[in-house]
Each structure stands twice: as structure tokens, then as C-alpha cells.
Coordinates of C-alpha atoms in Angstrom, one line a residue:
M1063 CA 64.4 12.7 -1.0
E1064 CA 68.0 12.0 -0.2
T1065 CA 71.1 11.2 -2.1
A1066 CA 73.8 8.6 -1.8
L1067 CA 77.0 7.6 -3.6
N1068 CA 77.0 4.2 -5.3
N1069 CA 80.5 2.9 -5.5
F1070 CA 79.4 -0.5 -6.9
S1071 CA 77.6 0.3 -10.1
E1072 CA 76.7 -2.0 -12.9
T1073 CA 80.3 -2.5 -13.8
G1074 CA 81.2 -3.5 -10.2
G1075 CA 84.1 -1.0 -10.4
N1076 CA 85.2 1.9 -8.2
Q1077 CA 83.7 4.8 -10.1
S1078 CA 81.4 7.1 -8.2
Q1079 CA 77.9 7.6 -9.3
E1080 CA 75.2 9.7 -7.7
V1081 CA 72.0 7.9 -6.9
V1082 CA 68.8 9.7 -6.0
V1083 CA 66.7 7.7 -3.5
T1084 CA 63.0 8.3 -3.7
P1085 CA 60.1 6.5 -1.9
D1086 CA 59.0 3.4 -3.7
R1087 CA 55.2 3.7 -4.2
D1088 CA 54.8 0.3 -5.8
V1089 CA 54.0 -2.0 -2.9
L1090 CA 54.5 -5.1 -5.1
S1091 CA 58.0 -4.0 -6.3
L1092 CA 60.6 -6.7 -5.5
G1093 CA 63.6 -4.5 -6.0
L1094 CA 65.3 -7.0 -8.2
K1095 CA 66.4 -4.5 -10.9
E1096 CA 68.1 -2.4 -8.2
L1097 CA 69.7 -5.6 -6.7
W1098 CA 71.1 -6.5 -10.1
A1099 CA 72.6 -2.9 -10.4
F1100 CA 74.4 -3.5 -7.1
R1101 CA 75.6 -7.0 -7.9
G1102 CA 79.2 -5.8 -7.6
L1103 CA 78.5 -5.1 -3.9
V1104 CA 77.0 -8.5 -3.5
Y1105 CA 80.1 -10.2 -4.8
F1106 CA 82.4 -7.9 -2.7
L1107 CA 80.5 -8.7 0.6
A1108 CA 80.4 -12.4 -0.2
A1109 CA 84.1 -12.6 -1.0
R1110 CA 85.0 -10.6 2.1
D1111 CA 82.9 -13.0 4.3
I1112 CA 84.5 -16.1 2.7
K1113 CA 88.0 -14.7 3.4
V1114 CA 87.1 -13.7 7.0
R1115 CA 85.3 -16.9 7.8
Y1116 CA 88.4 -19.2 8.0
K1117 CA 90.9 -16.5 8.9
Q1118 CA 93.2 -17.4 11.8
T1119 CA 91.8 -21.0 11.9
V1120 CA 94.4 -23.9 11.9
L1121 CA 92.5 -26.0 9.3
G1122 CA 91.2 -23.1 7.2
A1123 CA 88.7 -24.0 4.5
S1124 CA 89.0 -27.7 5.5
W1125 CA 86.2 -27.0 8.0
A1126 CA 83.8 -26.8 5.0
I1127 CA 84.6 -30.5 4.4
L1128 CA 85.1 -31.7 7.9
Q1129 CA 81.7 -30.5 9.1
P1130 CA 79.6 -32.7 6.8
V1131 CA 82.1 -35.6 7.0
F1132 CA 81.9 -35.7 10.9
T1133 CA 78.1 -35.5 10.6
M1134 CA 78.1 -38.4 8.1
L1135 CA 80.2 -40.5 10.6
V1136 CA 77.8 -39.8 13.4
F1137 CA 74.8 -40.7 11.2
F1138 CA 76.7 -43.9 10.1
V1139 CA 77.1 -45.1 13.7
I1140 CA 73.7 -44.2 14.9
F1141 CA 71.3 -44.7 12.0
S1142 CA 73.2 -47.5 10.1
R1143 CA 75.0 -49.6 12.7
V1144 CA 72.6 -49.1 15.7
A1145 CA 69.2 -48.3 14.2
K1146 CA 69.7 -50.4 11.0
I1147 CA 68.0 -47.7 8.8
P1148 CA 68.0 -48.7 5.1
S1149 CA 69.9 -46.6 2.6
D1150 CA 68.3 -47.3 -0.8
N1151 CA 70.8 -50.1 -1.5
L1152 CA 73.7 -47.7 -1.4
P1153 CA 76.7 -47.7 0.9
Y1154 CA 75.4 -45.7 3.9
P1155 CA 78.3 -43.2 4.0
L1156 CA 77.7 -42.3 0.3
F1157 CA 73.9 -42.2 0.9
A1158 CA 74.2 -39.9 3.9
F1159 CA 76.9 -37.6 2.5
C1160 CA 75.0 -37.1 -0.8
G1161 CA 72.1 -35.7 1.4
L1162 CA 74.5 -33.7 3.6
V1163 CA 76.0 -31.7 0.7
P1164 CA 72.9 -29.7 -0.2
W1165 CA 71.8 -29.6 3.4
T1166 CA 75.0 -28.1 4.7
F1167 CA 74.8 -25.4 2.1
F1168 CA 71.2 -24.7 3.1
A1169 CA 71.8 -24.7 6.8
N1170 CA 74.9 -22.5 6.7
G1171 CA 73.3 -20.1 4.2
L1172 CA 70.2 -19.8 6.3
N1173 CA 72.1 -19.2 9.5
H1174 CA 74.3 -16.5 7.9
A1175 CA 71.4 -14.8 6.1
S1176 CA 69.2 -14.7 9.2
Q1177 CA 71.9 -12.8 11.2
S1178 CA 73.2 -10.7 8.3
L1179 CA 71.3 -7.4 8.8
V1180 CA 72.2 -7.2 12.5
N1181 CA 75.8 -8.0 11.8
E1182 CA 76.0 -5.2 9.1
S1183 CA 74.2 -2.7 11.3
N1184 CA 77.0 -0.1 11.1
L1185 CA 76.9 -0.3 7.3
L1186 CA 73.1 0.0 7.2
K1187 CA 73.2 3.2 9.3
K1188 CA 75.9 5.0 7.3
V1189 CA 75.2 4.5 3.6
Y1190 CA 72.4 3.8 1.3
F1191 CA 72.3 0.6 -0.8
P1192 CA 69.6 -1.9 -1.6
R1193 CA 69.1 -3.8 1.7
L1194 CA 68.5 -7.1 -0.2
V1195 CA 72.3 -7.1 -0.9
V1196 CA 73.0 -8.1 2.7
P1197 CA 71.1 -11.4 3.0
V1198 CA 71.8 -12.4 -0.6
S1199 CA 75.6 -12.0 -0.2
A1200 CA 75.4 -13.8 3.2
M1201 CA 73.6 -16.7 1.6
L1202 CA 76.2 -16.9 -1.2
V1203 CA 79.0 -17.5 1.3
G1204 CA 77.8 -21.0 1.6
S1205 CA 78.3 -21.6 -2.1
A1206 CA 82.1 -22.0 -1.5
D1207 CA 81.3 -24.8 1.1
L1208 CA 78.9 -26.4 -1.4
V1209 CA 81.7 -26.6 -4.1
L1210 CA 84.2 -28.1 -1.6
A1211 CA 81.8 -30.6 -0.2
F1212 CA 80.7 -31.6 -3.7
S1213 CA 84.3 -32.4 -4.6
V1214 CA 84.4 -34.8 -1.7
L1215 CA 81.2 -36.4 -2.9
V1216 CA 82.7 -37.0 -6.3
V1217 CA 85.7 -38.7 -4.6
M1218 CA 83.4 -40.9 -2.6
M1219 CA 81.4 -41.8 -5.7
I1220 CA 84.7 -42.9 -7.4
W1221 CA 85.7 -44.8 -4.2
Y1222 CA 82.4 -46.8 -4.1
G1223 CA 82.3 -47.2 -7.9
A1224 CA 79.0 -45.3 -8.2
A1225 CA 78.9 -43.8 -11.7
P1226 CA 76.6 -40.8 -12.2
S1227 CA 73.2 -41.7 -13.7
F1228 CA 71.9 -40.3 -17.0
N1229 CA 69.9 -37.9 -14.9
A1230 CA 73.0 -36.0 -13.6
A1231 CA 72.1 -32.9 -15.7
L1232 CA 68.8 -32.7 -13.6
I1233 CA 70.8 -31.7 -10.5
V1234 CA 70.1 -28.1 -11.5
I1235 CA 66.5 -28.6 -10.3
P1236 CA 67.4 -29.5 -6.6
L1237 CA 70.1 -26.8 -6.6
I1238 CA 67.5 -24.1 -7.7
L1239 CA 65.1 -25.4 -5.1
A1240 CA 67.8 -25.2 -2.4
F1241 CA 68.8 -21.6 -3.3
A1242 CA 65.1 -20.5 -3.4
T1243 CA 64.3 -22.1 -0.1
C1244 CA 67.4 -20.8 1.6
L1245 CA 66.9 -17.2 0.3
G1246 CA 63.2 -17.1 0.9
T1247 CA 63.5 -18.3 4.5
G1248 CA 66.6 -16.2 5.1
L1249 CA 64.7 -13.0 4.0
W1250 CA 61.9 -13.7 6.4
L1251 CA 64.3 -14.4 9.4
S1252 CA 66.7 -11.6 8.7
A1253 CA 63.9 -9.0 8.6
L1254 CA 62.3 -10.5 11.7
N1255 CA 65.6 -10.6 13.5
V1256 CA 65.9 -6.8 13.2
Q1257 CA 62.6 -6.4 15.2
F1258 CA 62.9 -9.5 17.4
R1259 CA 66.4 -10.6 18.5
D1260 CA 64.8 -13.8 19.8
I1261 CA 65.2 -15.0 16.2
R1262 CA 69.0 -15.6 16.7
H1263 CA 68.2 -18.0 19.5
V1264 CA 65.4 -19.8 17.6
V1265 CA 67.3 -20.3 14.3
P1266 CA 70.0 -22.9 15.5
F1267 CA 67.6 -25.4 17.0
S1268 CA 65.0 -24.8 14.2
I1269 CA 67.6 -25.8 11.6
Q1270 CA 68.5 -28.9 13.7
A1271 CA 64.8 -29.9 13.9
W1272 CA 64.4 -29.2 10.1
M1273 CA 67.3 -31.5 9.4
Y1274 CA 65.6 -34.4 11.1
L1275 CA 62.4 -33.7 9.1
T1276 CA 64.4 -34.0 5.9
P1277 CA 65.4 -37.4 4.5
I1278 CA 69.2 -37.0 5.0
A1279 CA 69.9 -39.8 7.5
Y1280 CA 67.1 -42.0 6.2
P1281 CA 65.4 -42.5 2.8
A1282 CA 62.0 -40.8 2.0
S1283 CA 60.7 -44.3 1.2
V1284 CA 60.3 -45.0 4.9
V1285 CA 57.6 -42.4 5.0
P1286 CA 54.2 -44.1 4.3
E1287 CA 52.9 -43.5 0.8
R1288 CA 49.8 -41.6 1.9
F1289 CA 51.9 -39.0 3.7
R1290 CA 54.4 -38.4 0.9
M1291 CA 52.7 -35.3 -0.6
I1292 CA 52.4 -33.7 2.9
Y1293 CA 56.0 -34.6 3.5
A1294 CA 57.0 -32.8 0.2
I1295 CA 55.7 -29.5 1.7
N1296 CA 59.2 -29.4 3.1
P1297 CA 61.1 -28.2 0.0
M1298 CA 64.4 -29.7 1.3
T1299 CA 62.8 -33.1 0.9
S1300 CA 62.9 -32.8 -2.9
V1301 CA 66.3 -31.1 -2.7
V1302 CA 67.9 -34.1 -0.9
E1303 CA 65.9 -36.8 -2.8
G1304 CA 66.6 -35.0 -6.1
F1305 CA 70.3 -34.8 -5.4
R1306 CA 70.4 -38.6 -4.9
Y1307 CA 68.2 -39.3 -7.9
A1308 CA 70.3 -37.1 -10.2
L1309 CA 73.7 -38.3 -9.1
L1310 CA 73.1 -41.9 -7.9
G1311 CA 69.9 -43.0 -9.6
R1312 CA 68.3 -43.7 -6.3
G1313 CA 65.7 -41.8 -4.3
T1314 CA 62.4 -40.2 -5.4
P1315 CA 62.2 -39.4 -9.2
F1316 CA 61.1 -35.9 -10.1
G1317 CA 57.3 -35.7 -10.2
A1318 CA 54.3 -34.5 -8.3
E1319 CA 56.2 -34.3 -5.0
T1320 CA 58.8 -32.1 -6.7
V1321 CA 56.1 -29.8 -7.9
V1322 CA 54.7 -29.5 -4.4
S1323 CA 58.2 -28.6 -3.0
A1324 CA 58.8 -26.2 -5.9
G1325 CA 55.5 -24.4 -5.1
M1326 CA 56.4 -24.1 -1.5
A1327 CA 59.9 -22.8 -2.3
A1328 CA 58.4 -20.2 -4.7
L1329 CA 55.9 -19.2 -2.0
L1330 CA 58.6 -18.8 0.6
L1331 CA 60.8 -16.7 -1.8
L1332 CA 58.0 -14.5 -3.0
S1333 CA 56.5 -13.8 0.4
G1334 CA 60.0 -13.3 1.9
L1335 CA 60.8 -10.7 -0.8
L1336 CA 57.5 -8.9 -0.2
Y1337 CA 57.9 -8.9 3.6
F1338 CA 61.5 -7.8 3.4
R1339 CA 60.7 -4.9 1.1
K1340 CA 57.9 -3.8 3.4
M1341 CA 60.1 -3.8 6.5
E1342 CA 63.4 -2.5 5.0
K1343 CA 62.4 1.2 5.4
S1344 CA 62.8 0.8 9.1
F1345 CA 66.0 -1.3 9.3
A1346 CA 68.4 1.6 9.7
D1347 CA 66.3 3.1 12.6
V1348 CA 65.7 -0.2 14.5
V1349 CA 68.8 -2.3 13.9

């Protein structure tokens, strides 16, 4: 048994509170109650990382917009002008950027979450707090980029005269899927990265390959009908298609393929939580 001081209690304030840490004998415990109790620390770490991320950069937070915009321009030249890929009867820049908004959040969130435990190694060795706080706060850093990129998407919709469809409220479905997929995969990779530092080299090109397996630069309709359910095993497929369907009225409607993607996202999140909880006891000794 050991004790630690919790400076980020339920109120998120600075009052000190003694916390008694005992071995968790429930192997199926996900630690969500304890994570909620330390939500003040989650917000603090996320806000700190957002401030540091663009510190001493010339363009500041504009990078959150420029990154998907430049990617959209590259896609426009290669996939629209050269390869003549269809875009669901939408202007290609709007089609591609609508897919890049949730994808950029997912890719940045996954990249940060996978490296988070190693980056916070000094903190892990010195003080007790729920280890889930670290990858969760790292993933939330991408939320700021999501808001900024979404504002650009709204401007593009106005420019192209694309009014939101009546399904706009359903955008919450792909957003939940994106958060679940990002956090579930991030928990797996962050825990593995503590044991195997090869992960930091694998993550960048894995994200790049995952992007081309997701219908961002091309519509999911180019995939043969008989392979659509297999294609939906990639949860980001329904995230990108759901984004387009909710906002632009194009893409794959919510249905059986969404259920397959949601099941895969839930499996990733649950298995990631269980694996993370199993391995977290050794983080401070190994990291």
C-alpha cells in the first residue's frame, strides 16, 4: 500500500487530498470512475499541450488548418485532375476536405496518444495518478484542431453553396466513432510503446497506410458492393462516409455498415482499456 497526493480532485481545483492506492483485484475493472475523479488533470494536461504545440511557431494555430488544406490540394491534383476519381457529384475540394476533417483529428490524436506515456515518463515515475489520464489528454489535444478545421469546412460549404442536409444532427454518430477508434487504438499503442520502442517508428507509416484504406480521396462507392461489409471493418470508413452523409447528403447512409464499424470501434476501445489496465502496473518501472 502506498499513498499519494491528489491535487486534481473532482472539483479540478488545487486543494490537496490524500489518496490511498491499493492493488486492484478486479481484472475486468476499466478504471473509468477513477479517471472521472481526475478529470481536472485531464483538462490541465490537454490545455498545456495545446499551448505548447504551437509555441514559437510563426503561423501558430494556423497549422491546424494548413495541414488538411495542403493535403486537400495534393489530393485534388493527383486524384481529381490526374486520376479522374469521382467525388459523389460534389466539388472535389469540398468532397476531400469533408473527409480530411475527421481524419486529421484521428491521425493527430492517435499519434500523440501512442507517444504520450513515454513523453510523460518523468511524471509517471514521480507521482501517482490514473495512467489513463495521459493517453486520454493527449488524444483530446486534437479536438482543438478538429474545431478549427471544421470552421474551414463550413466556409467551404458556404462558398460552394452546399447547404447542410436534414441529417446534420447525425454527425454525432461519426464523431463518437472517431473518438472511440482513436482512443482504443491509442491505448493499445501507448501501452505497447512502453515495452517496445519500435512502435514510435511503426505508427507514422501505419497511419499513412490507414489513410489510403479510408475513403478520403475517393468515395466508398468505388469499392465493389460485395466487399463493402469487409471494408466497413475499418471504423474510419463509416466516420468519413458518415461525415459526408450528415453534412452534405452524399456518401453511405447509416446502416448495416455503420453497425459493423461501431462494433469494431467498441472492440478496439474495450480491448484497449483492458490491455492498458493490465500493463499499467509496470509503466513506472519500464518507461
